[in-house]
Coordinates of N, CA, C and O in Angstrom, one line a residue:
M1 N -6.1 -49.6 -20.5 CA -7.3 -48.8 -19.2 C -8.6 -49.5 -19.1 O -8.9 -49.6 -20.6
S2 N -9.0 -49.9 -18.1 CA -10.2 -50.3 -18.2 C -11.6 -49.0 -18.3 O -11.2 -48.2 -18.0
K3 N -12.7 -49.4 -18.8 CA -13.9 -48.5 -18.8 C -14.1 -47.9 -17.6 O -14.2 -46.7 -17.4
S4 N -13.9 -48.7 -16.7 CA -14.6 -48.1 -15.3 C -13.5 -47.2 -14.9 O -13.6 -46.2 -13.9
F5 N -12.0 -47.3 -14.9 CA -11.0 -46.4 -14.6 C -11.1 -45.0 -15.2 O -11.3 -44.1 -14.8
K6 N -11.5 -45.3 -16.4 CA -11.6 -44.2 -17.3 C -13.3 -42.7 -17.1 O -13.1 -41.9 -16.7
K7 N -14.0 -44.1 -16.6 CA -15.0 -43.2 -16.0 C -14.6 -42.4 -14.7 O -15.3 -41.5 -14.5
E8 N -14.1 -43.3 -13.9 CA -13.5 -42.6 -12.8 C -12.8 -41.1 -12.7 O -13.0 -40.3 -12.3
M9 N -12.0 -41.4 -13.5 CA -10.6 -40.1 -13.8 C -11.9 -39.1 -14.7 O -11.6 -37.9 -14.1
M10 N -12.9 -39.5 -15.7 CA -13.5 -38.2 -16.0 C -14.5 -37.5 -15.2 O -14.6 -36.4 -14.9
E11 N -14.9 -38.4 -14.0 CA -15.8 -38.2 -13.0 C -15.2 -37.2 -12.2 O -15.5 -36.0 -11.8
S12 N -13.9 -37.6 -11.7 CA -12.9 -36.7 -10.6 C -12.9 -35.4 -11.4 O -12.9 -34.5 -10.7
K13 N -12.4 -35.4 -12.9 CA -12.0 -34.2 -13.6 C -13.2 -33.1 -13.7 O -13.4 -32.0 -13.5
I14 N -14.9 -34.0 -13.7 CA -15.8 -33.1 -14.0 C -15.9 -32.6 -12.4 O -16.5 -31.5 -12.4
S15 N -15.7 -33.3 -11.3 CA -16.2 -32.8 -10.1 C -15.2 -31.6 -9.6 O -15.6 -30.6 -9.2
L16 N -14.1 -31.9 -10.0 CA -13.2 -31.0 -10.0 C -13.4 -29.3 -10.5 O -13.3 -28.3 -10.1
W17 N -13.9 -29.4 -11.8 CA -14.2 -28.5 -12.6 C -15.5 -27.9 -11.9 O -15.7 -26.6 -12.1
K18 N -16.6 -28.4 -11.5 CA -17.6 -28.0 -10.7 C -17.2 -27.3 -9.3 O -17.9 -26.2 -9.1
Q19 N -16.1 -27.7 -8.9 CA -16.1 -27.2 -8.1 C -15.3 -25.7 -7.8 O -15.5 -25.1 -7.5
K20 N -14.1 -25.7 -9.1 CA -14.0 -24.4 -9.4 C -15.0 -23.8 -9.8 O -14.7 -22.5 -9.5
E21 N -15.9 -24.1 -10.4 CA -17.1 -23.0 -11.0 C -17.8 -22.4 -9.8 O -17.8 -21.3 -9.8
A22 N -18.0 -23.7 -8.5 CA -18.6 -22.9 -7.5 C -17.6 -21.7 -6.3 O -18.3 -21.1 -6.4
E23 N -16.4 -22.2 -6.7 CA -15.5 -21.1 -5.9 C -15.5 -19.4 -6.6 O -15.9 -18.8 -6.2
H24 N -15.5 -20.0 -8.1 CA -15.5 -18.7 -9.1 C -16.9 -17.9 -8.7 O -16.9 -16.3 -9.0
K25 N -17.8 -18.5 -8.8 CA -19.3 -18.2 -8.7 C -19.5 -17.4 -7.2 O -20.2 -16.1 -7.1
E26 N -19.0 -17.9 -6.3 CA -19.1 -17.4 -5.1 C -17.9 -16.1 -4.7 O -18.6 -15.2 -4.4
K27 N -16.9 -15.9 -5.4 CA -16.1 -14.9 -5.3 C -16.9 -13.9 -6.1 O -16.8 -12.6 -5.8
Q28 N -17.6 -14.4 -7.1 CA -18.1 -13.1 -7.9 C -19.6 -12.9 -7.5 O -19.7 -11.6 -7.6
M29 N -20.2 -13.3 -6.6 CA -21.1 -13.0 -5.6 C -21.0 -11.8 -4.7 O -21.5 -10.9 -4.4
I30 N -19.7 -12.1 -4.1 CA -19.2 -10.8 -3.4 C -18.4 -10.0 -3.9 O -18.2 -8.9 -3.0
N31 N -18.1 -9.6 -5.2 CA -17.4 -8.8 -6.0 C -18.3 -7.5 -6.0 O -19.5 -8.1 -7.0
P32 N -18.0 -6.4 -5.7 CA -19.1 -5.5 -5.6 C -18.8 -5.2 -7.2 O -19.8 -4.2 -7.5
F33 N -18.3 -5.5 -7.9 CA -17.7 -5.1 -9.6 C -18.4 -6.0 -10.4 O -18.5 -5.8 -11.8
S34 N -19.0 -7.2 -10.0 CA -19.4 -8.2 -10.8 C -21.0 -7.5 -11.4 O -21.8 -7.2 -10.7
D35 N -21.2 -8.5 -12.5 CA -22.5 -8.3 -13.2 C -23.1 -9.6 -13.2 O -24.0 -9.9 -14.1
W36 N -22.3 -10.5 -12.5 CA -23.0 -11.9 -12.7 C -24.2 -11.9 -12.0 O -24.7 -11.2 -11.0
E37 N -25.1 -12.6 -12.5 CA -26.6 -13.2 -12.2 C -26.8 -13.5 -11.1 O -26.0 -14.4 -10.3
G38 N -27.5 -12.7 -10.0 CA -27.6 -13.1 -9.0 C -26.6 -12.3 -7.9 O -26.9 -12.5 -6.6
A39 N -25.8 -11.6 -8.6 CA -25.1 -10.7 -7.7 C -25.8 -9.8 -6.7 O -25.2 -9.2 -5.5
S40 N -26.9 -9.8 -7.2 CA -27.8 -8.5 -6.6 C -28.2 -9.0 -5.1 O -28.2 -7.9 -4.1
H41 N -27.7 -10.6 -4.9 CA -27.9 -10.6 -3.6 C -27.0 -10.8 -2.8 O -27.2 -11.0 -1.6
R42 N -26.2 -10.3 -3.0 CA -24.8 -10.0 -2.2 C -25.0 -9.1 -1.0 O -25.8 -8.2 -0.9
Q43 N -23.9 -9.0 -0.2 CA -24.2 -8.0 1.2 C -23.9 -6.9 0.3 O -23.1 -6.5 -0.1
R44 N -24.4 -5.7 1.0 CA -24.3 -4.2 1.2 C -23.0 -4.2 1.5 O -22.8 -4.0 2.5
L45 N -22.4 -3.1 0.5 CA -21.3 -2.3 1.1 C -21.6 -0.9 2.3 O -22.3 -0.8 2.1
D46 N -20.9 -1.1 3.4 CA -20.9 -0.2 4.2 C -19.4 0.3 4.5 O -18.5 0.0 5.2
K47 N -19.6 1.9 4.6 CA -18.3 2.7 4.6 C -18.0 2.6 6.1 O -16.5 2.7 6.0
D48 N -18.7 2.0 6.9 CA -18.4 2.2 8.2 C -17.9 0.8 9.0 O -17.2 0.7 9.5
D49 N -17.6 -0.2 7.8 CA -17.2 -1.5 7.9 C -15.6 -1.5 7.9 O -14.8 -0.5 7.0
P50 N -15.3 -1.9 9.0 CA -13.4 -1.7 8.7 C -13.1 -2.5 7.8 O -11.7 -2.4 7.2
D51 N -13.3 -3.4 7.0 CA -12.9 -4.2 6.2 C -13.0 -3.5 4.9 O -13.0 -4.0 3.5
Y52 N -13.8 -2.4 4.7 CA -14.5 -1.5 3.4 C -12.9 -0.8 2.8 O -12.1 -0.5 3.4
A53 N -13.0 -1.5 1.3 CA -11.7 -0.9 0.5 C -10.2 -1.6 1.2 O -9.7 -1.0 1.1
R54 N -10.8 -2.9 1.6 CA -9.7 -3.7 1.9 C -10.0 -5.1 1.4 O -11.2 -5.7 0.9
P55 N -8.8 -5.5 0.7 CA -9.0 -6.9 0.0 C -9.2 -8.0 1.3 O -9.2 -8.0 2.1
V56 N -9.9 -9.2 0.5 CA -10.1 -10.4 1.3 C -8.6 -10.9 2.0 O -7.3 -10.8 1.2
E57 N -8.5 -11.4 3.4 CA -7.7 -11.4 4.0 C -7.4 -12.9 3.4 O -7.7 -13.5 2.9
G58 N -5.6 -13.2 3.5 CA -5.3 -13.9 2.7 C -4.8 -14.1 1.1 O -4.2 -14.8 0.6
T59 N -5.7 -13.1 0.3 CA -5.5 -13.2 -1.0 C -4.2 -12.7 -1.5 O -3.1 -12.0 -0.6
K60 N -3.7 -12.5 -2.9 CA -2.8 -12.4 -3.3 C -2.6 -10.6 -3.1 O -1.4 -10.2 -3.0
T61 N -3.6 -10.4 -3.5 CA -3.7 -8.7 -3.5 C -3.5 -8.5 -1.8 O -2.7 -7.5 -1.7
D62 N -4.1 -9.1 -0.9 CA -3.9 -8.8 0.6 C -2.2 -8.7 0.9 O -1.6 -7.6 1.3
V63 N -1.5 -9.9 0.4 CA 0.0 -10.3 0.7 C 0.6 -9.1 0.5 O 1.7 -8.2 0.8
R64 N 0.3 -8.8 -1.4 CA 1.1 -7.7 -1.9 C 0.8 -6.3 -1.4 O 1.6 -5.7 -1.4
G65 N -0.3 -5.8 -0.8 CA -0.5 -4.7 -0.2 C 0.2 -4.2 1.3 O 0.9 -3.4 1.6
K66 N 0.5 -5.7 1.8 CA 1.4 -5.7 2.9 C 2.8 -5.7 2.7 O 3.4 -5.0 3.5
Q67 N 3.0 -6.1 1.7 CA 4.4 -6.3 1.2 C 4.8 -4.7 0.7 O 5.7 -4.1 1.1
A68 N 3.9 -4.2 0.2 CA 3.9 -2.7 -0.4 C 4.2 -1.7 0.8 O 4.9 -1.0 1.1
G69 N 3.2 -1.8 2.1 CA 3.2 -1.2 3.0 C 4.6 -1.5 3.8 O 5.0 -0.4 4.2
Q70 N 5.2 -2.4 4.2 CA 6.6 -2.9 4.5 C 7.8 -1.9 3.6 O 8.3 -1.3 4.2
M71 N 7.4 -1.9 2.5 CA 8.3 -1.2 1.7 C 8.5 0.4 1.7 O 9.7 0.8 2.0
V72 N 7.5 0.8 2.1 CA 7.0 2.4 2.1 C 7.6 2.5 3.7 O 8.2 3.6 3.5
N73 N 7.1 2.0 4.7 CA 7.6 1.8 6.2 C 9.0 2.0 5.9 O 9.6 2.8 6.7
K74 N 9.8 1.4 5.6 CA 11.3 0.9 5.2 C 11.9 2.3 4.7 O 12.9 3.1 5.3
E75 N 11.1 2.6 3.6 CA 11.8 4.0 3.2 C 11.5 5.5 3.8 O 12.5 6.4 3.7
I76 N 10.1 5.1 4.7 CA 10.1 6.5 5.5 C 11.0 6.5 6.5 O 11.8 7.5 7.2
K77 N 11.7 5.3 7.1 CA 12.5 5.3 8.0 C 13.8 5.6 7.5 O 14.7 6.2 8.2
E78 N 13.8 5.5 6.3 CA 15.3 5.9 6.0 C 15.5 7.4 5.6 O 16.3 8.1 5.6
L79 N 14.1 8.0 5.1 CA 14.0 9.5 4.8 C 14.3 10.2 6.1 O 14.8 11.0 6.3
I80 N 13.8 9.4 7.3 CA 13.9 10.3 8.7 C 15.4 10.1 8.9 O 16.0 11.0 9.6
Y81 N 16.0 8.7 8.8 CA 17.5 8.8 8.9 C 18.0 10.2 8.5 O 19.1 10.6 8.9
W82 N 17.8 10.5 7.2 CA 18.7 11.1 6.2 C 18.1 12.7 6.7 O 18.8 13.6 7.0
I83 N 16.6 13.1 7.3 CA 16.5 14.3 8.1 C 17.0 14.5 9.1 O 17.9 16.0 9.5
V84 N 17.4 13.5 10.1 CA 18.2 13.4 11.2 C 19.6 14.1 10.9 O 20.0 14.5 11.4
R85 N 20.6 13.1 9.9 CA 21.7 13.1 9.5 C 22.4 14.6 9.0 O 23.0 15.2 9.5
I86 N 21.3 14.8 8.3 CA 21.7 16.2 7.6 C 21.0 17.8 7.9 O 21.6 18.5 7.7
G87 N 20.2 17.3 9.2 CA 19.3 18.4 9.4 C 19.8 19.1 10.5 O 21.0 18.5 11.1
S88 N 19.3 20.0 11.2 CA 19.9 21.0 12.4 C 18.8 20.8 13.4 O 17.3 20.6 13.1
E89 N 19.2 20.7 14.9 CA 18.4 20.9 16.0 C 18.1 22.3 16.3 O 19.0 23.0 16.6
D90 N 16.6 22.6 16.6 CA 16.3 24.1 17.0 C 16.6 24.0 18.5 O 16.7 22.9 19.1
E91 N 16.5 25.1 19.2 CA 16.2 25.2 20.6 C 15.4 24.4 21.3 O 15.4 24.1 22.4
D92 N 14.6 24.3 20.6 CA 12.9 23.0 21.0 C 13.7 22.1 21.2 O 13.0 20.9 21.6
G93 N 14.8 21.6 20.3 CA 15.0 20.1 20.0 C 14.5 19.3 19.1 O 14.4 18.3 18.6
Q94 N 13.6 20.2 18.2 CA 12.8 19.6 16.9 C 14.1 19.8 15.8 O 14.9 20.6 15.6
V95 N 14.2 18.6 15.0 CA 15.2 18.7 13.8 C 14.6 19.0 12.8 O 13.5 18.5 12.6
S96 N 15.2 19.9 11.7 CA 14.4 20.2 10.5 C 15.5 20.5 9.7 O 16.8 20.3 9.8
V97 N 15.2 20.4 8.4 CA 15.8 20.5 7.1 C 15.2 21.0 6.1 O 14.2 21.4 5.5
K98 N 16.1 21.8 5.2 CA 15.3 22.3 3.9 C 15.3 21.5 3.1 O 15.8 20.9 2.8
F99 N 14.4 21.7 2.4 CA 14.0 20.8 1.2 C 15.0 20.5 0.4 O 15.0 19.3 -0.3
G100 N 15.3 21.9 -0.4 CA 16.5 21.9 -1.4 C 17.8 20.8 -0.9 O 18.3 20.0 -1.5
K101 N 18.2 20.7 0.4 CA 19.4 20.6 1.1 C 19.1 18.8 1.3 O 19.7 18.0 0.9
L102 N 17.4 18.5 1.5 CA 16.8 17.3 1.7 C 17.3 16.7 0.3 O 17.5 15.4 0.1
F103 N 16.8 16.9 -0.9 CA 16.4 16.7 -1.9 C 17.7 16.6 -2.7 O 17.9 15.5 -3.2
E104 N 18.8 17.3 -2.5 CA 20.3 17.1 -3.1 C 20.8 15.8 -2.1 O 21.4 14.9 -3.1
A105 N 20.4 15.7 -1.1 CA 21.1 14.3 -0.5 C 20.2 13.3 -0.9 O 20.8 12.1 -0.9
Y106 N 19.2 13.2 -0.7 CA 18.1 12.0 -0.5 C 18.1 11.4 -1.6 O 17.7 10.5 -2.3
N107 N 18.2 12.2 -3.4 CA 17.8 11.9 -4.4 C 19.0 10.9 -4.9 O 18.8 10.3 -5.6
K108 N 20.1 10.8 -4.1 CA 21.3 9.7 -4.4 C 20.5 8.8 -3.8 O 20.9 7.1 -4.1
V109 N 19.5 8.5 -2.8 CA 19.5 7.2 -2.2 C 18.0 6.7 -3.0 O 17.9 5.6 -3.6
S110 N 17.2 7.6 -3.4 CA 16.0 7.3 -4.2 C 15.4 8.4 -5.0 O 15.6 9.2 -4.2
N111 N 14.4 7.9 -5.7 CA 13.9 9.0 -6.5 C 12.5 9.0 -6.0 O 11.6 9.8 -6.7
K112 N 12.0 8.8 -4.9 CA 10.6 9.1 -4.6 C 10.4 10.0 -3.6 O 9.3 9.8 -2.4
L113 N 11.1 10.9 -3.1 CA 11.4 11.9 -2.0 C 9.9 12.4 -1.5 O 9.4 12.5 -0.8
V114 N 9.7 13.1 -2.8 CA 8.1 13.8 -2.4 C 7.2 13.2 -2.1 O 6.3 13.2 -0.8
G115 N 7.1 11.5 -2.4 CA 5.9 10.8 -2.4 C 6.2 10.3 -0.7 O 5.1 10.3 0.0
M116 N 7.3 10.1 -0.8 CA 7.9 9.7 0.9 C 7.3 10.8 1.9 O 6.6 10.5 3.1
L117 N 7.6 12.2 1.4 CA 7.5 13.2 2.7 C 5.9 13.1 2.8 O 5.4 13.6 3.9
M118 N 5.2 13.0 1.4 CA 3.7 13.3 2.1 C 2.9 11.9 2.8 O 2.4 12.2 3.5
R119 N 3.6 10.8 2.5 CA 3.4 9.7 3.3 C 3.3 10.1 4.7 O 2.9 9.6 5.6
A120 N 5.1 10.6 5.1 CA 5.1 10.4 6.3 C 4.7 11.8 7.1 O 4.2 11.7 8.4
R121 N 4.3 12.7 6.3 CA 3.4 13.7 7.0 C 2.3 13.2 7.0 O 1.3 13.7 8.0
K122 N 1.2 12.5 5.9 CA 0.2 11.8 6.5 C 0.2 11.3 8.1 O -1.0 10.6 8.6
Q123 N 1.1 10.1 7.9 CA 1.5 9.3 9.2 C 1.8 10.2 10.7 O 1.9 9.4 11.5
G124 N 1.7 11.5 10.2 CA 2.3 12.4 11.8 C 3.4 12.5 11.8 O 3.5 13.1 13.1
L125 N 4.7 12.3 11.2 CA 6.1 12.1 11.5 C 6.7 13.5 11.1 O 7.9 13.7 11.8
I126 N 6.1 13.9 9.9 CA 6.8 15.5 9.6 C 6.1 16.5 9.4 O 5.0 16.5 9.3
H127 N 6.5 17.6 9.2 CA 5.5 18.6 8.7 C 6.5 19.5 7.9 O 7.7 19.9 8.2
F128 N 5.5 20.0 6.7 CA 5.9 20.9 5.8 C 4.5 22.3 5.2 O 3.5 21.2 5.3
E129 N 5.1 23.3 5.0 CA 3.8 23.7 4.1 C 3.5 23.6 2.9 O 4.6 23.3 2.4
G130 N 2.3 23.7 2.6 CA 1.9 23.4 1.4 C 1.3 22.1 0.7 O 1.7 21.0 1.9
E131 N 0.8 21.8 0.0 CA 0.5 20.4 -0.8 C 1.5 19.7 -0.9 O 1.8 18.4 -0.9
M132 N 2.4 20.4 -2.1 CA 3.4 19.5 -2.6 C 4.6 20.4 -2.9 O 4.7 21.6 -2.7
L133 N 6.0 19.7 -2.9 CA 7.0 20.7 -2.9 C 7.9 20.3 -4.1 O 7.6 19.0 -4.8
W134 N 8.0 21.3 -4.6 CA 8.9 21.6 -6.0 C 10.1 21.8 -6.0 O 10.8 22.7 -5.3
Q135 N 11.3 21.1 -6.6 CA 12.6 21.4 -6.9 C 12.9 22.6 -7.1 O 12.2 23.3 -8.1
R136 N 13.5 23.5 -6.5 CA 14.3 25.1 -6.9 C 13.1 25.6 -6.3 O 13.2 26.3 -5.4
R137 N 11.9 25.7 -6.7 CA 10.6 26.6 -5.9 C 10.4 26.5 -4.6 O 10.5 27.6 -3.9
D138 N 10.8 25.3 -4.2 CA 10.3 24.9 -2.8 C 11.7 24.9 -1.7 O 11.7 24.3 -0.6
D139 N 12.9 24.8 -2.2 CA 14.1 24.8 -1.7 C 14.3 24.8 -0.6 O 14.7 24.7 0.9
D140 N 13.8 26.3 0.0 CA 13.8 27.2 1.1 C 12.4 26.3 2.1 O 12.7 27.1 3.5
V141 N 11.8 25.6 1.9 CA 10.6 25.1 2.6 C 11.2 24.3 4.1 O 11.9 23.2 3.6
P142 N 11.2 24.5 5.2 CA 11.8 23.4 6.1 C 10.8 22.2 6.3 O 9.8 22.6 6.1
I143 N 11.4 21.4 6.6 CA 10.9 20.2 6.7 C 10.9 19.8 8.1 O 12.3 19.5 8.4
I144 N 10.0 19.5 9.1 CA 10.2 19.7 10.3 C 9.9 17.8 10.9 O 8.7 17.8 10.5
L145 N 10.6 17.4 11.6 CA 10.5 16.1 12.3 C 9.5 16.3 13.3 O 10.1 17.0 14.7
L146 N 8.4 15.7 13.6 CA 7.6 15.8 14.8 C 7.9 15.0 15.7 O 7.2 15.0 17.0
I147 N 8.8 13.9 15.3 CA 9.0 13.0 16.7 C 10.3 12.9 16.6 O 11.1 13.3 15.8
S148 N 10.8 12.2 17.9 CA 11.8 11.7 18.2 C 12.6 10.7 16.9 O 11.7 9.8 16.9
P149 N 14.0 10.8 16.5 CA 14.1 10.0 15.6 C 14.3 8.7 16.2 O 13.9 7.7 15.4
N150 N 13.9 8.4 17.8 CA 14.1 7.0 18.2 C 12.8 6.5 18.6 O 12.5 5.2 18.5
E151 N 11.7 7.1 18.2 CA 10.3 6.8 18.0 C 10.1 6.2 16.8 O 8.9 5.2 16.5
V152 N 10.8 6.1 15.5 CA 10.4 5.5 14.4 C 10.6 4.1 14.3 O 11.5 3.3 14.8
Q153 N 9.4 3.3 14.3 CA 9.3 1.9 14.2 C 9.7 1.0 13.2 O 8.9 1.3 12.0

């Protein structure tokens, strides 16, 4: 190898590392938890900003979050399917099922029933009394489907 070729390779590697360093420094400047010198000049966080508490678009964290959201939505659809399948319809057309009955049936499908119930309630899809449901103690608590089974997206 000639000296000029070695020099070009070395300069190329140095340039690459300087570019990586600059990218890392830029990320640290916008990272609200960074102790990086100069990070105090970063933009102030605003709780009214629609991007507040959200990962930067296109990052691995963003992709993983979207995938997790899709899995949760799929599981909520499955939960609503089971509520409709084993529940009963009242005179107003609302479908409901007792927690104990749902627990016995759904526990064979997934071990995340209470978490999915809480997520579905947060999304306005179901209603039940209390903050948390416990097996045996809350077996007679009705879980009411607030939407038509066809409305689940």
